[in-house]
Coordinates of C-alpha atoms in Angstrom, one line a residue:
Chain A
M17 CA 120.3 76.1 102.4
L18 CA 119.8 73.9 105.4
D19 CA 122.0 75.6 107.8
R20 CA 122.4 75.0 111.5
K21 CA 120.1 77.9 112.5
M22 CA 117.3 76.6 110.4
I23 CA 117.7 73.0 111.8
L24 CA 117.7 74.4 115.4
T25 CA 114.6 76.4 114.8
A26 CA 112.9 73.4 113.3
I27 CA 113.9 71.2 116.2
T28 CA 112.5 73.8 118.6
A29 CA 109.3 73.8 116.7
I30 CA 109.1 70.0 116.9
G31 CA 110.0 70.0 120.6
V32 CA 107.2 72.5 121.2
I33 CA 104.8 70.2 119.4
V34 CA 105.9 67.2 121.4
L35 CA 105.4 69.1 124.6
F36 CA 102.0 70.3 123.5
M37 CA 101.0 66.7 122.9
T38 CA 102.4 65.1 126.1
V39 CA 102.6 67.6 129.0
N40 CA 100.3 66.9 131.9
I41 CA 98.3 64.1 130.5
R42 CA 96.1 62.5 133.1
G43 CA 93.6 59.7 132.6
N44 CA 92.8 58.2 129.2
W45 CA 95.7 58.7 126.9
Q46 CA 93.9 57.9 123.8
F47 CA 91.2 60.4 124.5
A48 CA 93.7 63.1 125.3
M49 CA 95.8 62.3 122.2
E50 CA 92.7 62.6 120.0
L51 CA 91.6 65.9 121.5
R52 CA 95.1 67.4 121.5
S53 CA 96.0 66.2 118.0
M54 CA 92.9 68.0 116.6
R55 CA 93.8 71.1 118.4
L56 CA 97.4 70.8 117.3
L57 CA 96.3 70.4 113.7
A58 CA 94.2 73.5 113.9
L59 CA 97.0 75.5 115.6
L60 CA 99.5 74.4 112.9
Q61 CA 97.2 75.4 110.1
V62 CA 96.6 78.8 111.7
A63 CA 100.3 79.3 112.2
I64 CA 101.0 78.5 108.6
A65 CA 98.1 80.4 107.2
V66 CA 98.9 83.6 109.1
S67 CA 102.6 83.6 108.3
L68 CA 102.2 82.8 104.6
S69 CA 99.4 85.3 104.1
T70 CA 101.3 88.1 105.8
L71 CA 104.5 87.3 104.0
V72 CA 102.9 87.2 100.6
F73 CA 100.9 90.3 101.3
Q74 CA 104.0 92.2 102.3
T75 CA 105.8 91.1 99.2
I76 CA 103.1 92.2 96.8
T77 CA 102.8 95.5 98.5
S78 CA 106.7 95.8 98.8
N79 CA 106.6 96.8 102.5
R80 CA 107.2 95.3 105.9
I81 CA 104.5 96.7 108.1
L82 CA 101.2 96.0 106.4
T83 CA 99.5 92.8 107.0
P84 CA 96.2 91.5 105.7
S85 CA 94.6 91.9 109.1
L86 CA 95.8 95.5 109.4
M87 CA 94.3 96.1 106.0
G88 CA 91.0 94.9 107.4
M89 CA 90.8 91.5 105.8
D90 CA 89.7 89.6 108.9
A91 CA 87.3 92.4 109.7
L92 CA 85.8 91.6 106.3
Y93 CA 85.4 87.9 107.2
I94 CA 83.6 88.9 110.4
L95 CA 81.4 91.2 108.4
L96 CA 80.5 88.3 106.2
Q97 CA 79.6 86.2 109.3
T98 CA 77.5 89.0 110.8
T99 CA 75.7 89.5 107.5
L100 CA 74.9 85.8 107.4
V101 CA 73.5 85.8 110.9
F102 CA 71.6 89.0 110.1
A103 CA 70.1 87.4 107.0
L104 CA 69.4 83.9 108.3
G105 CA 69.0 84.4 112.0
G106 CA 71.1 82.7 114.7
L107 CA 69.3 79.4 114.2
G108 CA 69.5 79.5 110.4
Y109 CA 73.2 80.3 110.7
A110 CA 73.9 77.5 113.1
T111 CA 72.1 74.9 110.9
L112 CA 74.0 75.8 107.8
D113 CA 76.2 73.0 106.6
P114 CA 79.6 74.2 107.9
I115 CA 81.6 73.0 104.9
V116 CA 79.2 74.5 102.3
K117 CA 79.2 77.7 104.4
F118 CA 82.9 77.8 104.7
S119 CA 83.6 77.1 101.0
T120 CA 81.2 79.8 99.9
E121 CA 82.8 82.3 102.4
T122 CA 86.3 81.4 101.2
I123 CA 85.3 82.1 97.6
V124 CA 83.6 85.4 98.6
M125 CA 86.7 86.3 100.6
A126 CA 89.0 85.6 97.7
G127 CA 86.8 87.6 95.4
L128 CA 86.5 90.6 97.7
A129 CA 90.2 90.6 98.5
C130 CA 90.9 91.1 94.8
L131 CA 88.1 93.6 94.3
L132 CA 89.1 95.8 97.2
F133 CA 92.8 95.4 97.3
L134 CA 93.8 95.3 93.6
P135 CA 93.0 99.0 93.3
L136 CA 95.1 99.7 96.4
L137 CA 98.1 98.0 94.8
R138 CA 98.5 101.0 92.6
F139 CA 99.6 103.0 95.6
T140 CA 102.4 100.6 96.6
N141 CA 104.9 103.5 96.4
A142 CA 102.7 105.6 98.7
L143 CA 102.9 103.5 101.9
V144 CA 101.0 106.0 104.0
L145 CA 98.2 106.0 101.4
M146 CA 98.0 102.2 101.5
L147 CA 98.0 102.2 105.2
L148 CA 95.3 104.8 105.4
G149 CA 93.2 103.0 102.8
G150 CA 93.5 99.8 104.7
V151 CA 92.7 101.3 108.0
V152 CA 89.6 103.1 106.5
L153 CA 88.5 99.8 105.0
G154 CA 89.0 98.0 108.3
V155 CA 87.1 100.6 110.2
M156 CA 84.3 100.5 107.6
F157 CA 84.0 96.7 107.9
R158 CA 84.0 96.8 111.7
S159 CA 81.4 99.6 111.8
L160 CA 79.2 97.7 109.3
S161 CA 79.4 94.6 111.5
S162 CA 78.6 96.4 114.6
F163 CA 75.8 98.2 112.9
L164 CA 74.3 94.9 111.7
S165 CA 74.8 93.3 115.1
R166 CA 72.8 96.1 116.7
L167 CA 69.9 95.2 114.5
I168 CA 69.8 91.5 115.4
D169 CA 68.4 90.1 118.6
P170 CA 70.6 89.3 121.6
N171 CA 70.7 85.5 121.0
D172 CA 71.9 86.0 117.5
F173 CA 74.4 88.5 118.7
A174 CA 75.9 85.9 121.0
V175 CA 76.5 83.8 117.8
V176 CA 78.3 86.7 116.2
Q177 CA 80.4 87.3 119.3
G178 CA 81.5 83.7 119.3
V179 CA 83.1 84.1 115.9
S180 CA 84.4 87.6 116.4
Y181 CA 87.1 86.9 119.0
A182 CA 90.2 84.8 118.7
D183 CA 89.9 81.7 120.8
F184 CA 92.6 79.1 120.6
N185 CA 90.9 76.7 123.0
T186 CA 87.8 76.0 121.1
V187 CA 88.7 75.4 117.5
N188 CA 86.1 74.8 114.8
A189 CA 86.5 71.1 114.5
D190 CA 84.2 70.6 111.4
L191 CA 86.6 72.8 109.4
I192 CA 89.9 71.2 110.3
F193 CA 90.1 68.9 107.3
P194 CA 88.6 71.1 104.6
C195 CA 91.0 73.8 105.8
L196 CA 93.9 71.3 105.8
I197 CA 93.4 70.7 102.0
L198 CA 93.4 74.5 101.3
I199 CA 96.5 75.0 103.5
V200 CA 98.4 72.2 101.8
F201 CA 97.6 73.6 98.3
A202 CA 98.4 77.2 99.4
A203 CA 101.7 76.2 100.9
L204 CA 102.7 74.2 97.9
F205 CA 101.7 77.2 95.6
C206 CA 103.8 79.6 97.7
W207 CA 106.7 77.3 97.8
R208 CA 106.6 76.8 94.0
A209 CA 106.3 80.6 93.5
R210 CA 109.2 81.4 95.9
H211 CA 111.5 82.6 93.2
I212 CA 108.8 84.7 91.5
L213 CA 108.0 86.2 94.9
D214 CA 111.6 87.1 95.3
V215 CA 111.3 89.0 92.0
I216 CA 108.0 90.6 92.9
L217 CA 109.6 92.0 96.0
L218 CA 111.8 94.2 93.7
G219 CA 108.7 96.2 92.9
K220 CA 106.1 96.1 90.1
P221 CA 108.1 97.8 87.3
T222 CA 111.3 95.7 87.9
A223 CA 109.3 92.5 88.2
I224 CA 107.5 93.1 84.9
G225 CA 110.8 94.0 83.3
L226 CA 112.1 90.6 84.5
G227 CA 109.3 88.8 82.8
V228 CA 106.8 88.3 85.7
N229 CA 103.2 88.3 84.6
W230 CA 102.1 90.9 87.1
R231 CA 98.5 90.9 86.2
I232 CA 98.1 87.1 86.8
Y233 CA 100.4 87.0 89.8
S234 CA 98.9 90.0 91.6
V235 CA 95.4 88.5 91.3
A236 CA 96.5 84.9 92.2
L237 CA 98.5 86.0 95.2
L238 CA 95.6 88.2 96.5
V239 CA 93.2 85.3 96.1
L240 CA 95.7 83.2 98.0
V241 CA 95.9 85.7 100.8
G242 CA 92.1 85.9 100.9
I243 CA 91.8 82.1 101.3
L244 CA 94.5 82.0 103.9
V245 CA 92.8 84.7 106.0
A246 CA 89.5 82.9 105.7
V247 CA 91.1 79.7 106.9
S248 CA 92.8 81.2 110.0
T249 CA 89.8 83.3 110.9
A250 CA 87.4 80.4 110.5
L251 CA 89.5 78.1 112.7
V252 CA 90.2 80.4 115.6
G253 CA 88.9 83.9 114.9
P254 CA 90.8 87.1 114.0
V255 CA 94.4 87.4 115.2
T256 CA 95.3 90.9 114.0
L257 CA 99.0 91.2 114.9
L258 CA 100.2 87.6 114.9
G259 CA 101.2 87.8 111.3
L260 CA 103.2 91.0 111.7
L261 CA 105.0 89.5 114.7
V262 CA 106.0 86.2 113.2
V263 CA 107.0 87.5 109.8
A264 CA 109.2 90.2 111.5
L265 CA 110.8 87.6 113.6
G266 CA 111.2 85.2 110.7
R267 CA 112.9 87.9 108.6
E268 CA 115.2 88.7 111.5
L269 CA 116.2 85.0 111.7
A270 CA 116.5 84.6 107.9
K271 CA 118.9 87.6 107.5
T272 CA 118.0 87.6 103.8
S273 CA 114.8 88.4 101.9
K274 CA 114.8 85.1 99.9
H275 CA 111.4 83.6 100.2
S276 CA 112.8 80.1 100.5
H277 CA 114.2 81.2 103.8
T278 CA 111.7 83.8 105.1
M279 CA 108.8 81.5 104.4
I280 CA 110.3 78.6 106.4
Y281 CA 111.4 80.8 109.3
S282 CA 108.1 82.7 109.6
C283 CA 106.2 79.4 109.6
L284 CA 108.5 77.9 112.2
V285 CA 108.4 80.9 114.4
S286 CA 104.6 81.0 114.1
I287 CA 104.3 77.4 115.1
I288 CA 106.7 77.9 118.1
L289 CA 104.7 80.9 119.3
L290 CA 101.3 79.5 118.9
V291 CA 101.8 75.9 120.0
G292 CA 104.4 76.8 122.6
G293 CA 102.3 79.8 123.9
Q294 CA 99.2 77.6 124.1
T295 CA 101.1 74.9 126.0
I296 CA 102.6 77.3 128.5
L297 CA 99.4 79.3 129.1
S298 CA 97.2 76.3 129.5
H299 CA 99.5 74.3 131.8
L300 CA 101.5 76.9 133.7
F301 CA 98.8 79.6 134.0
A302 CA 95.8 77.3 133.9
N303 CA 94.3 79.3 131.0
A304 CA 94.0 82.4 133.1
L305 CA 95.5 84.4 130.2
P306 CA 94.1 84.0 126.7
L307 CA 96.8 83.4 124.1
G308 CA 95.1 85.8 121.7
V309 CA 95.4 88.7 124.1
L310 CA 99.1 88.0 124.8
I311 CA 99.8 87.8 121.0
E312 CA 98.1 91.1 120.3
F313 CA 100.1 92.6 123.2
V314 CA 103.5 91.4 121.9
G315 CA 102.5 92.0 118.3
G316 CA 101.5 95.6 119.1
I317 CA 104.9 96.3 120.6
T318 CA 106.6 94.7 117.6
F319 CA 104.5 96.9 115.3
I320 CA 105.6 100.1 117.1
F321 CA 109.2 98.8 117.1
I322 CA 109.2 98.2 113.3
L323 CA 107.5 101.6 112.7
F324 CA 110.3 103.3 114.6
R325 CA 113.0 101.4 112.7
W326 CA 111.3 102.2 109.4
R327 CA 111.2 105.9 110.2
Q328 CA 115.0 105.9 110.6
Chain B
M5 CA 114.6 96.7 66.0
I6 CA 112.1 98.6 68.2
E7 CA 109.3 100.1 66.2
L8 CA 106.5 102.4 67.3
Q9 CA 103.6 103.1 64.9
N10 CA 101.2 105.9 65.8
V11 CA 101.6 105.2 69.5
S12 CA 99.5 107.3 71.9
V13 CA 99.4 106.8 75.7
A14 CA 96.9 108.3 78.1
L15 CA 97.3 107.9 81.8
S16 CA 93.9 108.2 83.6
G17 CA 92.4 110.1 80.7
V18 CA 95.2 112.6 80.3
P19 CA 97.1 112.2 77.0
I20 CA 100.8 111.9 77.7
L21 CA 102.1 110.7 74.3
S22 CA 100.4 111.5 71.0
D23 CA 100.9 109.7 67.7
I24 CA 104.6 108.7 68.1
N25 CA 106.3 107.1 65.2
L26 CA 109.8 105.9 65.9
E27 CA 112.4 103.3 64.9
L28 CA 115.2 102.3 67.2
S29 CA 117.8 100.0 65.8
G30 CA 121.4 99.4 65.1
G31 CA 123.1 99.5 68.5
G32 CA 124.7 102.6 70.1
I33 CA 123.2 104.9 72.6
T34 CA 120.0 106.8 72.0
A35 CA 119.3 109.6 74.4
L36 CA 115.8 111.0 75.1
I37 CA 115.9 114.6 76.2
G38 CA 113.2 117.2 76.9
P39 CA 111.6 119.1 79.7
N40 CA 109.8 117.5 82.6
G41 CA 106.4 116.1 81.5
A42 CA 107.5 115.8 77.9
G43 CA 106.7 112.1 78.0
K44 CA 110.2 110.6 77.9
S45 CA 109.7 108.2 80.8
T46 CA 106.3 107.3 79.5
L47 CA 107.7 106.5 76.1
V48 CA 110.4 104.2 77.6
S49 CA 107.8 102.6 80.0
A50 CA 105.4 102.0 77.0
I51 CA 108.2 100.3 75.1
A52 CA 108.9 98.2 78.2
R53 CA 105.2 97.3 78.6
L54 CA 105.0 99.0 82.0
V55 CA 102.2 101.3 80.8
P56 CA 99.6 100.3 78.3
T57 CA 99.2 102.2 75.0
S58 CA 95.8 103.7 74.1
A59 CA 96.5 103.5 70.4
G60 CA 99.1 102.3 68.0
R61 CA 101.5 99.4 68.0
I62 CA 104.9 98.8 69.6
T63 CA 107.0 96.0 68.3
V64 CA 110.4 94.7 69.5
D65 CA 112.1 92.6 66.9
G66 CA 108.7 92.1 65.3
L67 CA 107.0 91.0 68.5
D68 CA 104.0 93.1 69.5
V69 CA 104.6 94.3 73.0
A70 CA 101.0 94.1 74.0
Q71 CA 100.6 90.5 72.8
T72 CA 103.9 88.8 73.5
P73 CA 104.3 86.9 76.8
T74 CA 106.1 89.1 79.2
R75 CA 108.8 86.4 79.8
T76 CA 109.7 86.4 76.1
L77 CA 110.0 90.1 76.1
A78 CA 112.2 90.0 79.1
R79 CA 114.8 88.1 77.0
R80 CA 114.7 90.9 74.4
L81 CA 114.7 94.1 76.4
A82 CA 115.7 95.1 79.9
I83 CA 114.3 98.1 81.7
M84 CA 115.7 100.0 84.6
P85 CA 112.7 102.0 86.0
Q86 CA 113.1 105.4 87.5
D87 CA 114.6 105.2 91.0
N88 CA 112.7 102.6 92.7
V89 CA 113.8 101.6 96.2
V90 CA 114.9 98.0 96.5
A91 CA 112.9 96.5 99.3
G92 CA 114.3 93.7 101.4
R93 CA 117.9 92.8 102.3
L94 CA 119.8 92.0 99.1
K95 CA 123.4 91.9 98.3
V96 CA 124.8 93.5 95.2
A97 CA 125.6 90.1 93.6
E98 CA 122.1 88.9 94.4
L99 CA 120.5 91.9 92.8
V100 CA 122.5 91.4 89.7
Q101 CA 121.6 87.7 89.7
F102 CA 117.9 88.7 89.4
G103 CA 118.8 90.0 85.9
R104 CA 119.2 86.4 84.9
F105 CA 115.7 85.5 86.2
P106 CA 114.1 85.5 82.7
H107 CA 116.6 82.8 81.7
H108 CA 116.7 80.5 84.7
Q109 CA 113.4 81.1 86.5
G110 CA 115.2 80.8 89.9
R111 CA 117.7 78.1 89.2
P112 CA 120.8 79.7 87.9
A113 CA 123.1 77.6 85.8
A114 CA 126.8 78.1 85.1
E115 CA 126.2 80.5 82.2
D116 CA 124.1 82.6 84.5
H117 CA 126.8 82.9 87.1
A118 CA 129.2 83.8 84.3
A119 CA 126.9 86.5 83.0
V120 CA 126.6 87.9 86.6
E121 CA 130.4 87.9 87.0
E122 CA 130.8 89.7 83.7
A123 CA 128.2 92.4 84.7
L124 CA 129.9 92.8 88.1
T125 CA 133.2 93.3 86.3
I126 CA 132.1 95.7 83.7
F127 CA 130.2 97.9 86.2
D128 CA 133.1 97.7 88.6
L129 CA 131.1 96.1 91.4
L130 CA 133.4 93.2 92.3
D131 CA 134.7 94.9 95.4
I132 CA 131.3 95.5 96.8
K133 CA 129.4 92.5 95.5
E134 CA 128.9 91.1 99.0
K135 CA 127.6 94.4 100.4
F136 CA 123.9 94.9 101.1
I137 CA 122.1 97.3 98.7
D138 CA 120.7 99.4 101.5
T139 CA 124.2 100.2 102.7
L140 CA 125.4 101.5 99.4
S141 CA 125.6 105.1 98.2
G142 CA 123.2 106.3 95.6
G143 CA 125.8 106.1 92.9
Q144 CA 126.8 102.5 93.7
R145 CA 123.1 101.5 93.9
Q146 CA 122.4 102.9 90.4
R147 CA 125.4 101.1 89.1
A148 CA 124.2 97.9 90.6
R149 CA 120.8 98.3 89.1
A150 CA 122.3 99.1 85.7
A151 CA 124.4 96.0 86.0
M152 CA 121.3 93.9 86.7
C153 CA 119.8 95.2 83.4
F154 CA 123.0 94.4 81.6
A155 CA 123.1 90.9 83.1
Q156 CA 119.7 90.3 81.6
G157 CA 121.6 89.8 78.4
T158 CA 119.1 91.6 76.2
D159 CA 119.8 93.4 72.9
Y160 CA 118.0 96.5 74.1
I161 CA 118.6 98.1 77.5
L162 CA 116.2 100.9 78.5
L163 CA 117.3 103.2 81.3
D164 CA 114.9 105.7 82.8
E165 CA 116.9 108.6 84.2
P166 CA 119.8 106.5 85.6
L167 CA 121.7 109.6 86.5
N168 CA 119.1 110.9 88.9
S169 CA 120.7 112.1 92.0
L170 CA 124.2 111.0 91.0
D171 CA 127.2 113.2 91.6
I172 CA 129.3 114.2 88.7
F173 CA 131.8 111.4 89.3
Y174 CA 129.3 108.6 89.4
A175 CA 127.3 110.1 86.5
R176 CA 130.4 110.2 84.4
E177 CA 131.4 106.7 85.4
L178 CA 128.0 105.3 84.6
M179 CA 127.8 107.0 81.2
R180 CA 131.3 105.8 80.3
T181 CA 130.5 102.3 81.3
L182 CA 127.3 102.4 79.2
R183 CA 129.3 103.7 76.3
H184 CA 131.7 100.8 76.7
V185 CA 128.8 98.3 76.8
A186 CA 127.3 99.8 73.7
D187 CA 130.6 99.7 71.8
T188 CA 132.0 96.3 72.9
K189 CA 128.9 94.2 73.6
Q190 CA 126.7 95.4 70.7
R191 CA 123.8 96.4 72.9
S192 CA 121.3 99.1 72.0
I193 CA 120.9 101.5 74.9
I194 CA 118.0 103.8 75.1
I195 CA 118.4 106.3 78.0
V196 CA 116.4 109.1 79.4
L197 CA 118.7 112.0 80.3
H198 CA 118.3 115.4 81.7
D199 CA 121.9 116.5 81.3
L200 CA 122.2 117.7 77.7
N201 CA 126.0 117.5 77.9
H202 CA 126.1 113.9 78.8
A203 CA 123.9 113.3 75.8
A204 CA 126.2 115.4 73.7
V205 CA 129.3 113.5 74.7
H206 CA 128.0 109.9 74.8
A207 CA 124.9 109.5 72.6
D208 CA 124.9 108.5 69.0
R209 CA 121.4 109.7 68.5
I210 CA 119.3 112.2 70.4
I211 CA 115.5 112.3 70.4
A212 CA 114.1 115.6 71.8
M213 CA 110.6 115.5 73.1
R214 CA 108.1 118.1 74.2
D215 CA 104.4 117.8 75.2
G216 CA 104.2 114.1 74.2
S217 CA 105.6 114.6 70.7
I218 CA 109.0 114.2 69.1
I219 CA 110.4 117.5 68.1
A220 CA 113.8 116.4 66.8
D221 CA 115.5 113.1 66.1
S222 CA 119.0 113.1 64.8
T223 CA 122.7 113.2 65.7
P224 CA 123.9 115.2 68.7
E225 CA 125.4 117.9 66.4
K226 CA 122.0 118.5 64.7
V227 CA 119.7 118.3 67.8
L228 CA 121.9 120.2 70.2
C229 CA 121.8 123.6 68.5
T230 CA 120.2 126.8 69.8
S231 CA 117.2 126.8 67.5
V232 CA 116.1 123.2 68.3
L233 CA 116.8 123.6 72.0
Q234 CA 114.8 126.8 72.0
S235 CA 111.8 124.9 70.6
V236 CA 112.3 122.0 73.1
F237 CA 112.9 123.9 76.3
G238 CA 111.4 127.2 75.5
F239 CA 114.4 129.4 76.2
E240 CA 117.6 130.3 74.5
I241 CA 120.5 128.0 75.1
D242 CA 124.0 128.9 73.7
V243 CA 125.8 125.9 72.3
E244 CA 129.6 125.9 72.0
T245 CA 131.7 123.2 70.3
I246 CA 134.2 122.1 72.9
A247 CA 136.5 119.1 72.2
G248 CA 134.4 118.5 69.1
K249 CA 131.2 118.1 71.0
P250 CA 128.2 120.5 71.1
I251 CA 128.2 121.6 74.7
S252 CA 125.1 123.4 75.9
L253 CA 125.7 126.4 78.2
H254 CA 122.3 126.3 79.8
F255 CA 123.6 127.5 83.1
L256 CA 124.2 131.0 81.7

């Protein structure tokens, strides 16, 4: 299983991490290390959360172009935030205990993910229907958020704006450790379920025929996706096309659809892109170009590329 | 033995099967025939727990399908659903290996590899076992999927329209292979067929369905006659005995 390509990819990922930690350090090393290691931890979590959630979502829906974000899941998270600001006011929102707030949101996200997306799973054979359903849901969540943000006063609106855009420079430091626990459990769960995910990729009827408890796994995996989206959105904000990009690249490298491979490759690619991209952009371009924008740009091109290949 | 007692199935409120009583046992090939919408696929899917029943009871070797853990059932019966596209990049041998999943849960042992090898041999897939499924022709793909069901090592193999979109060569090959499996490996094969003549030549028992009910259930000679086929399909079909088999001349 450990072939040369995987080792090379892993070494690249580690190299990128080392660069991120050491390039251009001036002044107090200890301070820089502390600051950078917190950021690194957040970036790694986002990388893993985004790639695992996309991969798992694509497996349960048996397709390669849908991602939780395209289906409106991070829009749902933003809607939750906006609703909270609307209900509590900017000050009330800011004084909420971040961990209590985050854990409640995660539970709500997991629940809503099931509630909204389980019915859509019936249409896995009709990809266009799924895609349309997701797009409509996404638009609805975004419109509701913007409707709510029109009703609140400008100061509160600034709070909403702060959470609505991906920002890899200012990570939500309070949440790094609670998220870490979730990520570790989620990753362990995915890894343990890798063979079952392989079977689920064969489609619902075949998977049931091979003895997979579809009812339990479809719910469990959607809950997992909901949690992972909550984690990544809470840490840096919505990154719509990152998942699509890294999973597509991960699959390309893996050359197989075994989850033991695609999982590792997608995570590694995701780490290389996020950590490497952040290093290059902040040191070579002095933060002139936000990483989020660049990722959306490259991700968008990938999306079109995959769509074209899929049509053939 | 598979037993259905007063089974009804309704899909989103529309009754598909009504009050089916059926016993399937004793090996051989049982063919389900009937017009589109007769409920053949639904019957097979209900036995394989892919669709829930709205009334009645289905048991496989005494195990209630609705109550038994799905993994236990996966060691008793295998289902090949109607043409579902295999997502992902898989080789033929890898697909067939999935048939062993109920036994090894992802960690194949020597006996699993042996079973896969046997399935590949019987279904004549050894030459193409390293090929990717998405590069195969329709006939080869159906054969690989059938091989996966065989590799599952179950007493019952349910196949939902396996001959769909196969040319006459591959259809004949697949039916002959299934006949071979039924004869030499003591498996009971339940197969949904549209081609009456494949049923006539290869089946031991034919169940004819219409509008969610069983119209006739007997040997090919008894089911495949003009009067029964008239009531099943709603038009007159001449049946001639050719080479000892009741061949339907439904093209005329």
